[in-house]
């Protein structure tokens, strides 16, 4: 098997949709023009449309053939629609027309690949059961559009057995793809340690409990956590990124704060290390008699592909992109992704589709989605559905 010929022929039309979306980027929960565009396209393909989940989310429902055995299997395909709050510097003819807004992560392309697949699926209906095309808002910036859609009842209103996501991936050759077995993206949490001491005169430190010295001890002590307490076969990062204390040169302050981010690949490690960070910080701050309290601002959980589904996706990738098209080498990334919430509820996997070795990095002001990927991503979606929900006649 290979790319679907009809989708190859549709590349220029899909590129025009993608470049239109690129010109009018919208950020988290403001995807009004984008969701209108998506809903109108879906309707024009004869697809039932539901709106309003997660504020600006759109779901297209495509019914296939009768499964023949009384069951009605179903599958969810997810694309993200939001852009980033940044200025584009590409000078492209179709560059962003919105100030401080840019599609620098390729969500314009993801939306288009799923639209292309939706049209093909609606025209041929060569599958049994139901396909839900889920266009979500607010993936970027910790805004958790995926979770908003779930909180608004996504999986109750449109029940499905499995869900699948896809992201373009610069650095991997265009025309290659992969699905990690297990963790694909990290979980990312923010923590803020407040170190409380007793302030006083800088010349009389013995009358104080110095939170600045404690903050130094805490900073050093936390460096030992990943190196000494993490299983070498597991992965985590602790980076301290904020250190604040004091307002005068002759005053020992009463409070210092140390903040940072924890990145983990497993739910257990995440829980364990959040506890360890607090425990180690408390112990280290004891050096000067200070107390520590910790606030956690939870971010996206790790994105963990279900093993059997990742292997299934690899089969589809090999079918569509060829044996050489399947990459099995790329390591997971410490970046985070809110598709993780969907994989906490449903089976499925997150696929990386190579954007080319010469592509600018995601979130660069020079980045542009590679339109060569449009027929590839759309073909992968269609073949995924046909393989997962086969018809009676095959
Ligand atoms: Zn991004
Ligand atoms: Zn993205």
JSON list of N, CA, C and O in Angstrom, two decimals, residues 248-281:
[
{"chain": "A", "resi": 248, "resn": "UNK", "atom": "N", "xyz": [16.96, 44.58, 50.43]},
{"chain": "A", "resi": 248, "resn": "UNK", "atom": "CA", "xyz": [17.95, 45.58, 50.86]},
{"chain": "A", "resi": 248, "resn": "UNK", "atom": "C", "xyz": [19.27, 44.86, 51.15]},
{"chain": "A", "resi": 248, "resn": "UNK", "atom": "O", "xyz": [19.28, 43.67, 51.47]},
{"chain": "A", "resi": 249, "resn": "UNK", "atom": "N", "xyz": [20.38, 45.60, 51.06]},
{"chain": "A", "resi": 249, "resn": "UNK", "atom": "CA", "xyz": [21.70, 44.97, 51.25]},
{"chain": "A", "resi": 249, "resn": "UNK", "atom": "C", "xyz": [22.03, 44.73, 52.73]},
{"chain": "A", "resi": 249, "resn": "UNK", "atom": "O", "xyz": [22.91, 43.96, 53.05]},
{"chain": "A", "resi": 250, "resn": "UNK", "atom": "N", "xyz": [21.33, 45.41, 53.63]},
{"chain": "A", "resi": 250, "resn": "UNK", "atom": "CA", "xyz": [21.65, 45.25, 55.05]},
{"chain": "A", "resi": 250, "resn": "UNK", "atom": "C", "xyz": [20.54, 44.55, 55.84]},
{"chain": "A", "resi": 250, "resn": "UNK", "atom": "O", "xyz": [20.46, 44.64, 57.04]},
{"chain": "A", "resi": 251, "resn": "UNK", "atom": "N", "xyz": [19.65, 43.87, 55.08]},
{"chain": "A", "resi": 251, "resn": "UNK", "atom": "CA", "xyz": [18.55, 43.14, 55.74]},
{"chain": "A", "resi": 251, "resn": "UNK", "atom": "C", "xyz": [18.57, 41.69, 55.31]},
{"chain": "A", "resi": 251, "resn": "UNK", "atom": "O", "xyz": [18.62, 41.39, 54.11]},
{"chain": "A", "resi": 252, "resn": "UNK", "atom": "N", "xyz": [18.54, 40.79, 56.30]},
{"chain": "A", "resi": 252, "resn": "UNK", "atom": "CA", "xyz": [18.31, 39.38, 55.97]},
{"chain": "A", "resi": 252, "resn": "UNK", "atom": "C", "xyz": [16.80, 39.21, 55.86]},
{"chain": "A", "resi": 252, "resn": "UNK", "atom": "O", "xyz": [16.06, 39.53, 56.79]},
{"chain": "A", "resi": 253, "resn": "UNK", "atom": "N", "xyz": [16.33, 38.77, 54.68]},
{"chain": "A", "resi": 253, "resn": "UNK", "atom": "CA", "xyz": [14.88, 38.70, 54.50]},
{"chain": "A", "resi": 253, "resn": "UNK", "atom": "C", "xyz": [14.29, 37.53, 55.29]},
{"chain": "A", "resi": 253, "resn": "UNK", "atom": "O", "xyz": [15.02, 36.67, 55.77]},
{"chain": "A", "resi": 254, "resn": "UNK", "atom": "N", "xyz": [12.98, 37.52, 55.41]},
{"chain": "A", "resi": 254, "resn": "UNK", "atom": "CA", "xyz": [12.35, 36.42, 56.14]},
{"chain": "A", "resi": 254, "resn": "UNK", "atom": "C", "xyz": [11.87, 35.31, 55.20]},
{"chain": "A", "resi": 254, "resn": "UNK", "atom": "O", "xyz": [11.57, 34.21, 55.64]},
{"chain": "A", "resi": 255, "resn": "UNK", "atom": "N", "xyz": [11.81, 35.63, 53.90]},
{"chain": "A", "resi": 255, "resn": "UNK", "atom": "CA", "xyz": [11.28, 34.64, 52.95]},
{"chain": "A", "resi": 255, "resn": "UNK", "atom": "C", "xyz": [12.15, 34.58, 51.69]},
{"chain": "A", "resi": 255, "resn": "UNK", "atom": "O", "xyz": [12.64, 35.61, 51.21]},
{"chain": "A", "resi": 256, "resn": "UNK", "atom": "N", "xyz": [12.33, 33.38, 51.18]},
{"chain": "A", "resi": 256, "resn": "UNK", "atom": "CA", "xyz": [12.94, 33.19, 49.86]},
{"chain": "A", "resi": 256, "resn": "UNK", "atom": "C", "xyz": [12.08, 32.19, 49.10]},
{"chain": "A", "resi": 256, "resn": "UNK", "atom": "O", "xyz": [11.47, 31.31, 49.72]},
{"chain": "A", "resi": 257, "resn": "UNK", "atom": "N", "xyz": [12.03, 32.33, 47.79]},
{"chain": "A", "resi": 257, "resn": "UNK", "atom": "CA", "xyz": [11.31, 31.32, 47.02]},
{"chain": "A", "resi": 257, "resn": "UNK", "atom": "C", "xyz": [12.22, 30.73, 45.93]},
{"chain": "A", "resi": 257, "resn": "UNK", "atom": "O", "xyz": [13.05, 31.44, 45.34]},
{"chain": "A", "resi": 258, "resn": "UNK", "atom": "N", "xyz": [12.06, 29.44, 45.73]},
{"chain": "A", "resi": 258, "resn": "UNK", "atom": "CA", "xyz": [12.80, 28.71, 44.70]},
{"chain": "A", "resi": 258, "resn": "UNK", "atom": "C", "xyz": [11.75, 28.01, 43.84]},
{"chain": "A", "resi": 258, "resn": "UNK", "atom": "O", "xyz": [10.94, 27.25, 44.37]},
{"chain": "A", "resi": 259, "resn": "UNK", "atom": "N", "xyz": [11.76, 28.30, 42.56]},
{"chain": "A", "resi": 259, "resn": "UNK", "atom": "CA", "xyz": [10.77, 27.67, 41.70]},
{"chain": "A", "resi": 259, "resn": "UNK", "atom": "C", "xyz": [11.41, 26.95, 40.53]},
{"chain": "A", "resi": 259, "resn": "UNK", "atom": "O", "xyz": [12.55, 27.25, 40.15]},
{"chain": "A", "resi": 260, "resn": "UNK", "atom": "N", "xyz": [10.70, 26.01, 39.98]},
{"chain": "A", "resi": 260, "resn": "UNK", "atom": "CA", "xyz": [11.26, 25.29, 38.84]},
{"chain": "A", "resi": 260, "resn": "UNK", "atom": "C", "xyz": [10.25, 24.37, 38.19]},
{"chain": "A", "resi": 260, "resn": "UNK", "atom": "O", "xyz": [9.04, 24.45, 38.45]},
{"chain": "A", "resi": 261, "resn": "UNK", "atom": "N", "xyz": [10.75, 23.51, 37.31]},
{"chain": "A", "resi": 261, "resn": "UNK", "atom": "CA", "xyz": [9.88, 22.57, 36.59]},
{"chain": "A", "resi": 261, "resn": "UNK", "atom": "C", "xyz": [10.39, 21.16, 36.74]},
{"chain": "A", "resi": 261, "resn": "UNK", "atom": "O", "xyz": [11.59, 20.92, 36.77]},
{"chain": "A", "resi": 262, "resn": "UNK", "atom": "N", "xyz": [9.45, 20.25, 36.86]},
{"chain": "A", "resi": 262, "resn": "UNK", "atom": "CA", "xyz": [9.76, 18.81, 36.91]},
{"chain": "A", "resi": 262, "resn": "UNK", "atom": "C", "xyz": [9.20, 18.17, 35.65]},
{"chain": "A", "resi": 262, "resn": "UNK", "atom": "O", "xyz": [8.01, 18.35, 35.33]},
{"chain": "A", "resi": 263, "resn": "UNK", "atom": "N", "xyz": [10.04, 17.47, 34.91]},
{"chain": "A", "resi": 263, "resn": "UNK", "atom": "CA", "xyz": [9.60, 16.74, 33.71]},
{"chain": "A", "resi": 263, "resn": "UNK", "atom": "C", "xyz": [9.78, 15.25, 33.95]},
{"chain": "A", "resi": 263, "resn": "UNK", "atom": "O", "xyz": [10.89, 14.83, 34.33]},
{"chain": "A", "resi": 264, "resn": "UNK", "atom": "N", "xyz": [8.75, 14.49, 33.75]},
{"chain": "A", "resi": 264, "resn": "UNK", "atom": "CA", "xyz": [8.82, 13.04, 33.99]},
{"chain": "A", "resi": 264, "resn": "UNK", "atom": "C", "xyz": [8.13, 12.28, 32.87]},
{"chain": "A", "resi": 264, "resn": "UNK", "atom": "O", "xyz": [7.30, 12.84, 32.16]},
{"chain": "A", "resi": 265, "resn": "UNK", "atom": "N", "xyz": [8.46, 11.01, 32.75]},
{"chain": "A", "resi": 265, "resn": "UNK", "atom": "CA", "xyz": [7.89, 10.15, 31.71]},
{"chain": "A", "resi": 265, "resn": "UNK", "atom": "C", "xyz": [6.87, 9.16, 32.25]},
{"chain": "A", "resi": 265, "resn": "UNK", "atom": "O", "xyz": [6.22, 8.47, 31.46]},
{"chain": "A", "resi": 266, "resn": "UNK", "atom": "N", "xyz": [6.80, 9.03, 33.57]},
{"chain": "A", "resi": 266, "resn": "UNK", "atom": "CA", "xyz": [5.86, 8.05, 34.13]},
{"chain": "A", "resi": 266, "resn": "UNK", "atom": "C", "xyz": [5.06, 8.71, 35.24]},
{"chain": "A", "resi": 266, "resn": "UNK", "atom": "O", "xyz": [5.62, 9.50, 36.02]},
{"chain": "A", "resi": 267, "resn": "UNK", "atom": "N", "xyz": [3.80, 8.32, 35.35]},
{"chain": "A", "resi": 267, "resn": "UNK", "atom": "CA", "xyz": [2.94, 8.89, 36.39]},
{"chain": "A", "resi": 267, "resn": "UNK", "atom": "C", "xyz": [3.51, 8.60, 37.78]},
{"chain": "A", "resi": 267, "resn": "UNK", "atom": "O", "xyz": [3.49, 9.46, 38.66]},
{"chain": "A", "resi": 268, "resn": "UNK", "atom": "N", "xyz": [4.07, 7.40, 37.98]},
{"chain": "A", "resi": 268, "resn": "UNK", "atom": "CA", "xyz": [4.59, 7.04, 39.31]},
{"chain": "A", "resi": 268, "resn": "UNK", "atom": "C", "xyz": [5.79, 7.92, 39.66]},
{"chain": "A", "resi": 268, "resn": "UNK", "atom": "O", "xyz": [5.93, 8.37, 40.78]},
{"chain": "A", "resi": 269, "resn": "UNK", "atom": "N", "xyz": [6.66, 8.13, 38.67]},
{"chain": "A", "resi": 269, "resn": "UNK", "atom": "CA", "xyz": [7.86, 8.94, 38.93]},
{"chain": "A", "resi": 269, "resn": "UNK", "atom": "C", "xyz": [7.45, 10.38, 39.24]},
{"chain": "A", "resi": 269, "resn": "UNK", "atom": "O", "xyz": [8.03, 11.03, 40.12]},
{"chain": "A", "resi": 270, "resn": "UNK", "atom": "N", "xyz": [6.44, 10.85, 38.53]},
{"chain": "A", "resi": 270, "resn": "UNK", "atom": "CA", "xyz": [5.97, 12.22, 38.75]},
{"chain": "A", "resi": 270, "resn": "UNK", "atom": "C", "xyz": [5.52, 12.39, 40.21]},
{"chain": "A", "resi": 270, "resn": "UNK", "atom": "O", "xyz": [5.95, 13.31, 40.90]},
{"chain": "A", "resi": 271, "resn": "UNK", "atom": "N", "xyz": [4.68, 11.47, 40.66]},
{"chain": "A", "resi": 271, "resn": "UNK", "atom": "CA", "xyz": [4.13, 11.54, 42.03]},
{"chain": "A", "resi": 271, "resn": "UNK", "atom": "C", "xyz": [5.27, 11.43, 43.04]},
{"chain": "A", "resi": 271, "resn": "UNK", "atom": "O", "xyz": [5.38, 12.23, 43.98]},
{"chain": "A", "resi": 272, "resn": "UNK", "atom": "N", "xyz": [6.11, 10.44, 42.84]},
{"chain": "A", "resi": 272, "resn": "UNK", "atom": "CA", "xyz": [7.22, 10.17, 43.75]},
{"chain": "A", "resi": 272, "resn": "UNK", "atom": "C", "xyz": [8.16, 11.38, 43.84]},
{"chain": "A", "resi": 272, "resn": "UNK", "atom": "O", "xyz": [8.55, 11.80, 44.93]},
{"chain": "A", "resi": 273, "resn": "UNK", "atom": "N", "xyz": [8.48, 11.97, 42.68]},
{"chain": "A", "resi": 273, "resn": "UNK", "atom": "CA", "xyz": [9.46, 13.06, 42.69]},
{"chain": "A", "resi": 273, "resn": "UNK", "atom": "C", "xyz": [8.89, 14.37, 43.22]},
{"chain": "A", "resi": 273, "resn": "UNK", "atom": "O", "xyz": [9.62, 15.17, 43.79]},
{"chain": "A", "resi": 274, "resn": "UNK", "atom": "N", "xyz": [7.60, 14.58, 43.05]},
{"chain": "A", "resi": 274, "resn": "UNK", "atom": "CA", "xyz": [7.02, 15.78, 43.67]},
{"chain": "A", "resi": 274, "resn": "UNK", "atom": "C", "xyz": [7.13, 15.69, 45.19]},
{"chain": "A", "resi": 274, "resn": "UNK", "atom": "O", "xyz": [7.44, 16.66, 45.87]},
{"chain": "A", "resi": 275, "resn": "UNK", "atom": "N", "xyz": [6.92, 14.48, 45.72]},
{"chain": "A", "resi": 275, "resn": "UNK", "atom": "CA", "xyz": [7.09, 14.29, 47.17]},
{"chain": "A", "resi": 275, "resn": "UNK", "atom": "C", "xyz": [8.55, 14.44, 47.58]},
{"chain": "A", "resi": 275, "resn": "UNK", "atom": "O", "xyz": [8.87, 15.06, 48.58]},
{"chain": "A", "resi": 276, "resn": "UNK", "atom": "N", "xyz": [9.43, 13.87, 46.76]},
{"chain": "A", "resi": 276, "resn": "UNK", "atom": "CA", "xyz": [10.87, 13.91, 47.09]},
{"chain": "A", "resi": 276, "resn": "UNK", "atom": "C", "xyz": [11.40, 15.35, 47.07]},
{"chain": "A", "resi": 276, "resn": "UNK", "atom": "O", "xyz": [12.23, 15.73, 47.90]},
{"chain": "A", "resi": 277, "resn": "UNK", "atom": "N", "xyz": [10.93, 16.14, 46.11]},
{"chain": "A", "resi": 277, "resn": "UNK", "atom": "CA", "xyz": [11.39, 17.54, 46.03]},
{"chain": "A", "resi": 277, "resn": "UNK", "atom": "C", "xyz": [11.05, 18.26, 47.33]},
{"chain": "A", "resi": 277, "resn": "UNK", "atom": "O", "xyz": [11.88, 18.94, 47.93]},
{"chain": "A", "resi": 278, "resn": "UNK", "atom": "N", "xyz": [9.83, 18.07, 47.81]},
{"chain": "A", "resi": 278, "resn": "UNK", "atom": "CA", "xyz": [9.42, 18.75, 49.03]},
{"chain": "A", "resi": 278, "resn": "UNK", "atom": "C", "xyz": [10.22, 18.23, 50.23]},
{"chain": "A", "resi": 278, "resn": "UNK", "atom": "O", "xyz": [10.71, 19.02, 51.06]},
{"chain": "A", "resi": 279, "resn": "UNK", "atom": "N", "xyz": [10.39, 16.90, 50.30]},
{"chain": "A", "resi": 279, "resn": "UNK", "atom": "CA", "xyz": [11.10, 16.32, 51.45]},
{"chain": "A", "resi": 279, "resn": "UNK", "atom": "C", "xyz": [12.56, 16.76, 51.49]},
{"chain": "A", "resi": 279, "resn": "UNK", "atom": "O", "xyz": [13.08, 17.16, 52.54]},
{"chain": "A", "resi": 280, "resn": "UNK", "atom": "N", "xyz": [13.22, 16.73, 50.33]},
{"chain": "A", "resi": 280, "resn": "UNK", "atom": "CA", "xyz": [14.63, 17.13, 50.27]},
{"chain": "A", "resi": 280, "resn": "UNK", "atom": "C", "xyz": [14.78, 18.62, 50.59]},
{"chain": "A", "resi": 280, "resn": "UNK", "atom": "O", "xyz": [15.69, 19.03, 51.31]},
{"chain": "A", "resi": 281, "resn": "UNK", "atom": "N", "xyz": [13.87, 19.43, 50.08]},
{"chain": "A", "resi": 281, "resn": "UNK", "atom": "CA", "xyz": [13.93, 20.88, 50.34]},
{"chain": "A", "resi": 281, "resn": "UNK", "atom": "C", "xyz": [13.75, 21.17, 51.83]},
{"chain": "A", "resi": 281, "resn": "UNK", "atom": "O", "xyz": [14.47, 21.99, 52.41]}
]
